[in-house]
Coordinates of C-alpha atoms in Angstrom, one line a residue:
M566 CA -2.3 17.1 -22.6
R567 CA -2.1 14.3 -20.0
I568 CA -3.4 11.8 -22.6
L569 CA -0.8 12.9 -25.1
F570 CA 2.0 12.6 -22.6
R571 CA 0.9 9.1 -21.7
L572 CA 0.6 8.2 -25.4
F573 CA 4.2 9.3 -25.8
L574 CA 5.3 7.1 -22.9
V575 CA 3.5 4.1 -24.4
L576 CA 5.1 4.6 -27.7
L577 CA 8.5 5.0 -26.0
D578 CA 7.9 1.6 -24.2
L579 CA 7.2 0.0 -27.6
L580 CA 10.4 1.5 -29.1
L581 CA 12.5 0.2 -26.2
L582 CA 10.9 -3.2 -26.2
P583 CA 13.8 -5.0 -28.0
L584 CA 16.3 -3.5 -25.6
R585 CA 14.2 -4.4 -22.6
L586 CA 13.8 -8.0 -23.8
V587 CA 17.6 -8.3 -24.1
R588 CA 18.0 -6.8 -20.6
R589 CA 15.5 -9.3 -19.3
A590 CA 17.3 -12.3 -20.8
L591 CA 20.6 -11.1 -19.4
A592 CA 19.3 -10.0 -16.0
A593 CA 21.5 -12.6 -14.3
P594 CA 24.4 -14.7 -15.5
R595 CA 24.0 -18.5 -15.3
G596 CA 24.6 -19.8 -11.8
A597 CA 24.1 -16.4 -10.2
Y598 CA 22.8 -15.7 -6.7
L599 CA 20.6 -12.7 -5.9
R600 CA 21.6 -10.6 -3.0
V601 CA 19.0 -9.3 -0.5
D602 CA 20.1 -6.9 2.2
V603 CA 18.0 -6.7 5.4
D604 CA 19.1 -4.1 8.0
G605 CA 16.4 -2.6 10.2
W606 CA 12.7 -2.2 9.7
V607 CA 10.8 -4.1 7.1
A608 CA 7.5 -3.0 5.5
E609 CA 4.8 -5.1 4.0
I610 CA 4.5 -2.8 0.9
A611 CA 6.4 0.3 -0.2
R612 CA 4.6 3.6 0.4
P613 CA 4.6 6.4 -2.2
R614 CA 7.5 8.8 -1.7
A615 CA 7.9 12.4 -2.7
F616 CA 10.7 13.0 -5.1
W617 CA 12.6 15.0 -2.5
D618 CA 12.5 12.2 0.0
R619 CA 15.9 10.6 0.3
S620 CA 15.4 8.7 3.5
P621 CA 16.5 5.1 3.4
R622 CA 13.8 2.8 2.0
R623 CA 12.5 -0.1 4.0
L624 CA 12.6 -3.5 2.5
S625 CA 9.2 -4.2 1.0
L626 CA 8.0 -7.7 1.5
H627 CA 5.5 -7.4 -1.3
A628 CA 8.3 -6.5 -3.7
L629 CA 10.6 -9.2 -2.3
R630 CA 7.9 -11.8 -2.9
E631 CA 7.7 -10.7 -6.6
V632 CA 11.4 -10.9 -7.1
L633 CA 11.7 -14.3 -5.4
A634 CA 8.9 -15.6 -7.6
L635 CA 10.8 -14.4 -10.7
A636 CA 14.0 -16.0 -9.4
G637 CA 12.2 -19.3 -8.6
A638 CA 11.2 -19.6 -12.3
D639 CA 14.5 -18.5 -13.7
A640 CA 16.9 -21.4 -14.6
R641 CA 19.8 -19.0 -14.6
V642 CA 19.4 -18.1 -10.9
R643 CA 20.9 -20.7 -8.6
G644 CA 19.8 -19.2 -5.4
V645 CA 19.5 -16.2 -3.1
V646 CA 21.8 -14.8 -0.5
V647 CA 20.2 -12.8 2.3
V648 CA 22.6 -10.6 4.2
L649 CA 20.7 -10.1 7.5
E650 CA 22.6 -7.4 9.5
R651 CA 19.7 -6.9 12.0
F652 CA 16.0 -7.2 12.0
S653 CA 13.8 -4.6 13.7
G654 CA 10.2 -5.6 13.9
G655 CA 7.8 -7.9 15.7
M656 CA 7.4 -11.7 15.4
A657 CA 4.5 -11.3 13.0
T658 CA 6.7 -9.3 10.5
A659 CA 9.5 -11.8 11.1
T660 CA 7.1 -14.6 10.3
S661 CA 6.1 -12.9 7.0
L662 CA 9.8 -12.5 6.0
R663 CA 10.6 -16.1 6.9
E664 CA 7.6 -17.4 4.9
A665 CA 8.7 -15.3 1.8
L666 CA 12.2 -16.8 2.0
G667 CA 10.8 -20.3 2.6
A668 CA 8.8 -20.1 -0.6
L669 CA 12.0 -19.7 -2.6
R670 CA 13.5 -22.8 -0.9
A671 CA 10.3 -24.7 -1.7
A672 CA 10.8 -23.7 -5.4
G673 CA 14.1 -25.6 -5.5
K674 CA 16.5 -22.7 -5.3
E675 CA 19.2 -22.5 -2.7
L676 CA 18.7 -20.1 0.1
V677 CA 21.7 -18.8 2.0
V678 CA 21.3 -16.5 5.0
Y679 CA 24.5 -14.6 6.1
L680 CA 24.6 -13.0 9.6
P681 CA 27.6 -10.8 9.5
S682 CA 27.1 -9.5 13.0
G683 CA 25.6 -12.7 14.5
G684 CA 22.0 -12.5 15.6
G685 CA 19.4 -12.6 18.3
T686 CA 16.1 -14.4 18.5
R687 CA 14.3 -12.8 15.5
E688 CA 17.4 -13.0 13.3
L689 CA 17.8 -16.7 14.0
F690 CA 14.0 -17.3 13.6
V691 CA 14.2 -15.8 10.0
A692 CA 17.6 -17.3 9.2
S693 CA 16.4 -20.8 10.1
A694 CA 14.5 -20.9 6.8
A695 CA 17.9 -21.2 4.9
D696 CA 19.6 -24.2 3.4
R697 CA 22.8 -22.7 4.6
L698 CA 23.2 -20.4 7.6
V699 CA 26.6 -18.6 7.7
L700 CA 27.9 -16.4 10.6
G701 CA 30.5 -13.7 10.5
P702 CA 33.8 -14.1 12.4
A703 CA 33.9 -13.1 16.0
T704 CA 30.1 -13.1 16.3
S705 CA 27.7 -15.0 18.5
V706 CA 24.2 -16.4 18.3
S707 CA 21.9 -15.1 21.0
A708 CA 18.5 -16.8 20.3
L709 CA 17.5 -16.6 24.0
G710 CA 13.7 -16.7 23.6
F711 CA 11.2 -14.0 24.7
A712 CA 10.6 -12.0 27.9
V713 CA 8.3 -9.2 28.9
E714 CA 9.7 -7.0 31.7
A715 CA 7.0 -4.8 33.4
P716 CA 8.1 -2.3 35.9
Y717 CA 5.5 -1.4 38.6
L718 CA 5.6 2.2 39.7
K719 CA 3.3 2.5 42.7
G720 CA 6.1 2.6 45.2
A721 CA 8.0 5.3 43.2
L722 CA 4.8 7.3 42.7
D723 CA 4.0 7.1 46.4
R724 CA 7.4 8.5 47.3
A725 CA 7.0 11.3 44.8
G726 CA 3.6 12.2 46.1
V727 CA 1.8 11.3 42.9
E728 CA -1.3 9.1 42.9
A729 CA -2.9 7.4 39.9
E730 CA -6.6 6.9 39.4
V731 CA -7.3 4.1 36.9
F732 CA -10.6 3.1 35.4
A733 CA -10.8 -0.1 33.3
R734 CA -13.4 -2.3 31.8
G735 CA -12.2 -5.9 31.6
R736 CA -10.2 -8.1 34.0
Y737 CA -7.4 -8.3 31.5
K738 CA -7.2 -4.6 30.7
T739 CA -4.1 -4.2 32.8
A740 CA -2.1 -1.4 31.3
G741 CA -2.9 0.8 34.3
E742 CA -2.1 -1.8 37.0
R743 CA 1.6 -0.8 36.9
L744 CA 0.6 2.6 38.4
V745 CA -1.6 1.3 41.2
A746 CA -0.1 -2.1 42.2
A747 CA 3.3 -3.3 43.3
R748 CA 3.1 -6.7 41.6
M749 CA 1.8 -8.3 38.4
S750 CA -1.8 -9.5 38.6
D751 CA -2.8 -13.1 37.8
A752 CA -4.8 -11.9 34.8
E753 CA -1.7 -10.1 33.4
R754 CA 0.5 -13.1 34.0
E755 CA -2.1 -15.3 32.3
Q756 CA -2.5 -13.3 29.1
L757 CA 1.3 -12.7 28.8
S758 CA 1.9 -16.4 29.2
G759 CA -0.5 -17.2 26.4
V760 CA 1.2 -14.8 24.0
L761 CA 4.7 -16.0 25.0
D762 CA 3.6 -19.6 24.5
T763 CA 2.7 -18.9 20.9
A764 CA 5.9 -17.1 20.2
W765 CA 8.0 -19.8 21.8
E766 CA 6.3 -22.6 19.9
A767 CA 6.8 -20.7 16.6
L768 CA 10.5 -20.2 17.4
I769 CA 11.2 -23.8 18.3
D770 CA 9.2 -25.1 15.4
A771 CA 11.1 -22.9 13.0
L772 CA 14.5 -23.9 14.4
A773 CA 13.6 -27.6 14.5
S774 CA 12.2 -27.7 11.0
G775 CA 14.7 -25.4 9.4
R776 CA 17.7 -27.0 10.8
R777 CA 16.2 -30.5 10.6
V778 CA 16.6 -31.4 14.3
E779 CA 14.4 -32.6 17.1
R780 CA 12.5 -30.0 19.1
A781 CA 14.5 -31.0 22.2
V782 CA 17.7 -30.0 20.4
A783 CA 16.2 -26.7 19.3
E784 CA 15.1 -26.0 22.8
G785 CA 18.6 -26.7 24.1
W786 CA 20.1 -24.2 21.6
V787 CA 17.9 -21.5 23.0
N788 CA 18.0 -22.4 26.7
E789 CA 21.8 -22.9 26.8
G790 CA 22.8 -20.0 24.7
P791 CA 24.3 -17.6 23.7
W792 CA 26.8 -19.4 21.5
P793 CA 30.1 -18.1 20.0
A794 CA 30.1 -18.6 16.2
A795 CA 32.4 -21.6 16.1
E796 CA 30.5 -23.3 18.8
A797 CA 27.2 -22.6 17.0
V798 CA 28.6 -24.4 14.0
A799 CA 29.8 -27.3 16.0
R800 CA 26.4 -27.8 17.6
G801 CA 24.6 -27.5 14.2
L802 CA 22.9 -24.2 14.8
A803 CA 24.9 -22.8 11.8
D804 CA 26.8 -24.2 8.9
A805 CA 30.0 -22.0 8.6
V806 CA 31.9 -19.0 9.8
L807 CA 33.1 -16.7 6.9
D808 CA 34.0 -13.2 6.1
E809 CA 31.6 -11.5 3.7
D810 CA 34.3 -11.4 1.0
E811 CA 34.7 -15.2 1.3
L812 CA 31.0 -15.9 0.8
A813 CA 30.9 -15.9 -3.0
R814 CA 33.9 -18.2 -3.3
A815 CA 32.3 -20.6 -0.7
L816 CA 29.2 -20.8 -2.9
A817 CA 31.1 -21.7 -6.1
P818 CA 34.6 -22.8 -5.2
A819 CA 35.3 -24.0 -8.8
L820 CA 34.9 -20.4 -10.2
P821 CA 37.9 -18.1 -9.9
D822 CA 35.9 -15.2 -8.5
G823 CA 33.2 -17.4 -6.8
A824 CA 29.5 -17.2 -7.5
P825 CA 28.3 -14.1 -9.3
M826 CA 26.0 -12.0 -7.1
I827 CA 23.3 -9.7 -8.4
D828 CA 21.4 -7.1 -6.4
A829 CA 17.8 -8.5 -6.1
A830 CA 16.1 -5.1 -6.7
R831 CA 18.2 -4.5 -9.8
Y832 CA 17.4 -8.1 -11.1
G833 CA 13.7 -7.5 -10.5
A834 CA 13.7 -4.2 -12.4
R835 CA 15.3 -6.0 -15.4
R836 CA 13.1 -9.0 -15.3
R837 CA 9.7 -7.2 -15.1
L838 CA 8.1 -6.2 -18.4
R839 CA 5.6 -3.6 -17.4
F840 CA 4.1 -1.2 -19.9
R841 CA 2.4 2.0 -19.0
P842 CA -1.2 1.9 -20.0
L843 CA -2.8 4.7 -21.9
V844 CA -5.3 5.3 -19.1
R845 CA -4.6 5.1 -15.4
P846 CA -5.0 1.4 -14.4
R847 CA -7.3 -0.1 -11.8
Y848 CA -5.7 -1.2 -8.6
L849 CA -6.3 -2.6 -5.1
A850 CA -6.1 0.1 -2.5
V851 CA -4.0 -0.4 0.7
I852 CA -4.8 1.9 3.7
E853 CA -2.5 1.8 6.6
V854 CA -3.6 2.2 10.2
H855 CA -0.2 2.3 11.9
G856 CA 0.8 3.6 15.3
P857 CA -1.3 5.1 18.2
I858 CA -4.8 6.0 17.1
A859 CA -5.6 9.7 17.7
S860 CA -8.3 12.2 16.8
A861 CA -6.0 15.2 17.3
R862 CA -4.2 16.9 14.4
P863 CA -0.7 15.4 14.4
L864 CA 2.5 17.4 14.8
A865 CA 4.7 17.6 11.8
W866 CA 7.1 15.2 13.4
S867 CA 4.6 12.8 14.9
S868 CA 3.8 9.3 13.7
M869 CA 0.3 8.1 14.5
A870 CA -3.0 7.0 12.9
V871 CA -5.1 10.1 12.9
D872 CA -8.8 9.7 12.2
R873 CA -9.0 12.6 9.7
A874 CA -6.1 11.2 7.6
V875 CA -7.2 7.6 7.7
C876 CA -10.9 8.3 7.1
G877 CA -9.8 10.6 4.2
A878 CA -7.8 7.7 2.7
M879 CA -10.9 5.5 3.0
K880 CA -13.1 8.1 1.4
R881 CA -10.7 8.4 -1.5
A882 CA -10.8 4.6 -2.0
L883 CA -14.6 4.7 -1.9
D884 CA -14.9 7.5 -4.4
D885 CA -12.2 6.3 -6.8
P886 CA -13.7 3.9 -9.4
R887 CA -10.3 2.6 -10.2
A888 CA -9.9 1.2 -6.7
R889 CA -11.6 -2.2 -7.1
G890 CA -11.0 -3.5 -3.5
V891 CA -9.4 -2.3 -0.3
M892 CA -6.9 -3.9 2.1
V893 CA -6.6 -2.2 5.5
H894 CA -3.2 -3.0 7.0
I895 CA -3.3 -2.5 10.8
D896 CA -0.3 -2.3 13.1
S897 CA -1.6 -0.4 16.1
R898 CA -2.2 -1.1 19.8
G899 CA -5.0 1.4 20.0
G900 CA -5.6 4.8 21.2
S901 CA -8.5 7.2 21.2
A902 CA -11.9 5.5 21.4
L903 CA -13.5 8.4 19.4
A904 CA -11.0 8.1 16.6
S905 CA -11.3 4.3 16.4
E906 CA -15.1 4.6 16.2
R907 CA -14.8 7.1 13.4
M908 CA -12.5 4.9 11.4
L909 CA -14.8 1.9 11.9
R910 CA -17.8 3.9 10.7
Q911 CA -16.0 5.0 7.5
L912 CA -14.6 1.5 6.8
T913 CA -18.1 0.1 7.2
R914 CA -19.4 2.5 4.6
L915 CA -16.6 1.5 2.4
A916 CA -17.2 -2.2 2.8
A917 CA -20.8 -1.7 1.8
K918 CA -19.6 -0.7 -1.7
K919 CA -16.3 -2.6 -2.2
P920 CA -14.6 -5.7 -1.0
V921 CA -12.5 -5.0 2.1
V922 CA -10.0 -7.3 3.8
A923 CA -8.1 -6.4 7.0
C924 CA -4.5 -7.6 7.4
M925 CA -3.0 -7.4 10.8
G926 CA 0.7 -6.8 11.3
D927 CA 2.7 -7.2 14.6
A928 CA -0.3 -5.9 16.6
A929 CA -3.9 -5.0 16.0
A930 CA -5.4 -4.6 19.5
S931 CA -7.9 -2.5 21.2
G932 CA -8.7 0.4 18.8
G933 CA -6.7 -1.4 16.2
Y934 CA -8.9 -4.5 16.5
L935 CA -12.0 -2.4 16.6
V936 CA -11.2 -0.8 13.2
A937 CA -10.9 -4.3 11.7
M938 CA -14.5 -5.0 12.5
G939 CA -15.5 -3.1 9.4
A940 CA -13.7 -5.6 7.1
G941 CA -15.3 -8.7 5.5
V942 CA -12.3 -10.9 6.3
I943 CA -9.5 -10.5 8.9
V944 CA -6.1 -12.1 8.4
A945 CA -3.4 -12.3 11.1
Q946 CA -0.1 -14.0 11.6
P947 CA 0.0 -16.6 14.4
T948 CA 2.2 -14.3 16.5
T949 CA 0.1 -11.1 15.9
L950 CA -1.0 -9.5 19.1
T951 CA -4.8 -8.9 18.8
G952 CA -8.1 -8.6 20.6
S953 CA -7.8 -6.6 23.8
I954 CA -11.5 -5.8 23.7
G955 CA -11.7 -3.5 26.7
V956 CA -11.4 0.1 27.8
I957 CA -9.0 2.0 30.1
A958 CA -8.7 5.5 31.3
A959 CA -6.2 7.0 33.8
R960 CA -5.5 10.3 35.5
F961 CA -2.7 11.4 37.8
V962 CA -3.3 13.3 41.1
V963 CA -0.4 15.4 42.2
G964 CA -2.0 17.0 45.2
P965 CA 0.3 15.2 47.7
L966 CA 3.3 16.3 45.8
L967 CA 2.1 19.9 45.7
D968 CA 1.6 19.7 49.5
Q969 CA 5.2 18.6 50.0
L970 CA 6.4 21.5 47.9
G971 CA 4.3 24.0 49.7
V972 CA 2.1 24.7 46.7
T973 CA -1.5 25.8 47.4
T974 CA -4.1 25.4 44.7
E975 CA -7.1 27.8 44.7
V976 CA -10.1 27.3 42.4
V977 CA -12.8 29.6 41.3
K978 CA -15.4 27.9 39.1
R979 CA -18.9 27.9 37.7
G980 CA -20.1 24.4 37.3
A981 CA -19.8 21.7 39.9
R982 CA -17.4 19.7 37.8
A983 CA -15.6 22.4 35.9
D984 CA -12.3 21.3 37.4
L985 CA -12.9 17.6 36.7
T986 CA -9.6 17.2 34.9
S987 CA -7.5 19.1 37.4
P988 CA -4.6 16.9 38.6
A989 CA -4.6 18.8 41.9
R990 CA -7.4 16.8 43.5
H991 CA -9.1 13.4 43.6
L992 CA -12.4 12.7 42.0
D993 CA -15.4 12.6 44.3
E994 CA -17.8 9.8 44.4
G995 CA -20.2 11.3 41.9
E996 CA -17.4 12.2 39.5
R997 CA -16.1 8.6 39.7
A998 CA -19.5 7.3 39.0
A999 CA -19.7 9.6 35.9
M1000 CA -16.4 8.2 34.7
E1001 CA -17.5 4.7 35.2
R1002 CA -20.7 5.4 33.3
E1003 CA -18.7 6.7 30.4
L1004 CA -16.5 3.7 30.3
D1005 CA -19.5 1.4 30.5
A1006 CA -20.9 3.1 27.4
V1007 CA -17.6 2.8 25.5
Y1008 CA -17.1 -0.8 26.5
G1009 CA -20.6 -1.7 25.5
S1010 CA -20.1 0.0 22.1
F1011 CA -16.9 -2.0 21.6
V1012 CA -18.5 -5.3 22.4
D1013 CA -21.5 -4.5 20.1
A1014 CA -19.2 -3.6 17.3
V1015 CA -17.3 -6.9 17.6
A1016 CA -20.6 -8.8 17.7
R1017 CA -21.7 -7.1 14.5
G1018 CA -18.3 -7.6 12.8
R1019 CA -17.9 -11.2 13.7
G1020 CA -21.6 -12.1 13.2
I1021 CA -22.2 -13.3 16.8
T1022 CA -24.1 -12.1 19.8
P1023 CA -22.7 -9.7 22.4
E1024 CA -23.1 -12.5 24.9
A1025 CA -20.7 -14.6 22.8
V1026 CA -18.2 -11.8 22.7
L1027 CA -17.9 -11.2 26.4
P1028 CA -15.9 -14.4 27.3
L1029 CA -13.4 -13.3 24.6
A1030 CA -13.3 -9.7 25.7
G1031 CA -12.4 -8.3 29.1
G1032 CA -9.3 -6.7 27.6
R1033 CA -7.7 -10.1 26.9
V1034 CA -4.8 -9.9 24.5
W1035 CA -4.7 -13.0 22.2
S1036 CA -2.0 -14.3 19.9
G1037 CA -3.2 -14.5 16.3
R1038 CA -3.2 -18.3 16.6
D1039 CA -5.5 -18.3 19.6
A1040 CA -7.6 -15.5 18.1
R1041 CA -8.2 -17.7 15.1
A1042 CA -9.2 -20.6 17.3
H1043 CA -11.8 -18.4 19.1
G1044 CA -13.2 -16.8 15.9
L1045 CA -11.7 -13.3 16.4
V1046 CA -9.9 -13.6 13.1
D1047 CA -10.7 -15.6 9.9
A1048 CA -7.4 -16.8 8.5
L1049 CA -3.7 -17.0 9.5
G1050 CA -1.1 -15.5 7.2
G1051 CA 0.5 -12.3 6.1
F1052 CA 0.0 -9.6 3.4
D1053 CA 0.2 -12.2 0.6
V1054 CA -2.6 -14.3 2.1
A1055 CA -4.7 -11.2 2.6
L1056 CA -4.0 -10.0 -0.9
A1057 CA -5.0 -13.4 -2.4
E1058 CA -8.3 -13.2 -0.4
L1059 CA -9.0 -9.7 -1.6
R1060 CA -8.4 -10.7 -5.2
R1061 CA -10.7 -13.6 -4.8
R1062 CA -13.4 -11.3 -3.5
V1063 CA -13.0 -8.8 -6.3
G1064 CA -13.4 -11.5 -8.8
P1065 CA -12.2 -12.2 -12.4
G1066 CA -9.3 -10.1 -13.6
A1067 CA -8.2 -9.2 -10.0
E1068 CA -5.1 -11.2 -10.4
R1069 CA -3.8 -8.5 -12.7
L1070 CA -4.5 -5.6 -10.2
E1071 CA -1.6 -4.4 -8.2
P1072 CA -1.8 -3.2 -4.6
Q1073 CA -1.2 0.5 -4.1
V1074 CA -0.9 2.4 -0.8
I1075 CA -3.2 5.4 -0.5
P1076 CA -1.3 8.2 1.3
G1077 CA -2.8 9.6 4.4
G1078 CA -2.9 6.7 6.8
R1079 CA 0.1 7.7 8.9
G1080 CA 3.1 10.0 9.1
G1081 CA 6.7 9.1 9.6
S1082 CA 9.0 10.6 12.2
P1083 CA 11.9 9.8 14.5
L1084 CA 9.4 9.8 17.4
A1085 CA 8.0 6.6 16.0
A1086 CA 11.1 4.8 17.2
L1087 CA 11.0 6.2 20.7
P1088 CA 8.9 3.4 22.3
R1089 CA 11.1 0.8 20.6
L1090 CA 14.3 2.4 22.0
M1091 CA 12.7 2.2 25.5
G1092 CA 12.4 -1.5 25.7
G1093 CA 12.1 -3.6 22.5
V1094 CA 9.9 -3.6 19.4
A1095 CA 7.1 -1.7 21.3
A1096 CA 6.9 -0.1 24.7
S1097 CA 7.9 -2.7 27.3
G1098 CA 8.1 -0.2 30.1
A1099 CA 5.3 1.6 31.8
L1100 CA 6.8 5.0 31.0
A1101 CA 6.9 4.4 27.3
E1102 CA 3.4 2.9 27.4
L1103 CA 2.1 6.0 29.1
L1104 CA 3.8 8.2 26.6
A1105 CA 2.2 6.4 23.7
L1106 CA -1.1 6.5 25.5
A1107 CA -0.8 10.2 26.1
L1108 CA 0.0 10.8 22.4
A1109 CA -2.9 8.7 21.2
T1110 CA -5.5 10.2 23.5
S1111 CA -4.9 13.9 23.7
G1112 CA -8.2 15.5 24.5
A1113 CA -10.1 12.2 24.7
T1114 CA -12.1 10.9 27.7
G1115 CA -12.0 7.2 26.9
W1116 CA -9.2 5.0 25.6
L1117 CA -8.8 1.7 23.8
Y1118 CA -5.3 0.5 24.4
C1119 CA -3.4 -2.8 24.4
P1120 CA -1.5 -3.5 27.6
T1121 CA 0.8 -6.1 26.1
R1122 CA 4.2 -5.2 24.8
E1123 CA 6.0 -7.1 22.0
M1124 CA 8.4 -9.6 23.5
S1125 CA 12.1 -8.7 23.7
D1126 CA 14.8 -11.3 23.3

């Protein structure tokens, strides 16, 4: 019955071919501009959606690249207008969006970016790819650079009668220092400075090259901002200030109604001539490892990378003969050591049978980086946060608080350490030694996995480990990743590894890698693109490590502007 139904659809495609050819030819009037709206979060590739799901779709960079490639080869299309209301995402995702837009400009089409509400650092970073940058009236440009604000809670915890016991492997594994220290350590300052240096250079390079000015001028724009819209134009940071309804006329003043504008998604649907095959086609599987890594069953409203779901997606890709290759897209700062190890083992089995490429998003650190060790090639953007090869565990002791409240804790137990996890008391010397032993084992396993994945010795890994967070640029220089780029670069590498005919295979997300929920936005609301405060960081850590005894977690937050 399924074959008959697909045969019917194929015949229907053939009958409608003349109409589709006419639609394709008339997809855009001559001199038209395509309109792309960006407002919020951006995804590398669209995920399958249930028919009842009416939530807003994220802009898919993979789909955008396809549409821009069609526009670049279409003589009827004069250019593209990107209406960038706001950009929510890290610098790596912003880099991927900017590169996609820059490719259109390189193809000889005009690229216009309109900022109806002005913009901050990431909006200006993306918009600098444009031939013309237009601001909305009464707006301002606030490209102020990057900052990481790290509150240290020891004093507050002392006053509350709460003590933290932190166990870490690696000088740079500093997520727990905010609980036990009053000031930032030299190691934390060093690694944050390295990450910020990369982001800063990327921003200044983008502004200088995009706006065709010297680096000193671009640095002045950032260091002396924010700028009201009119002043931004006067200083060359933007080209014009216009209402949105004036934009079309400004692009084609000779036409009565201005330049015709066509929705980019609608244009792409008309330009593509895709026929349904009689049999289900082969494809390139995309498996997402997004959010905190956990081994617990997720709540219905949670959003995390759960080992059972991610490993299940990997197994489906392994068992499906139509999946010719696999891309693992990682955007995670880590979580449960056990869950990360399980994902790595399953990915290693998968890579033994099929080509596997890892593509890193805004962050692939700690457990996220560990999972990537199962891939044959690792691709990251220069501003991706990665590495953090280290282990951390923490517990809170509320005994002093209970004493202040007049609460007495009595324990009846069988087993010397049956109350090991009790927050009412400190660990004794033997218990601390047991915790240290466990972390030694987890850290050693992590280092060994990196050595196997990168084809080097454990001794060569150690100088790069210690919990140090690297930018993708620096990680590439140290051999922790293989190539710099985004989803398109990783896809090209995967197709090369699959071999002849792979250029015709489309990427397809295998469901199961993560869940979506409002909770996923909570860390972002508490300090930027990811958790910039210790409270949000601890929340993510607790979500990711429920029931675990060891953790792999990245201490560095995405920079806020």
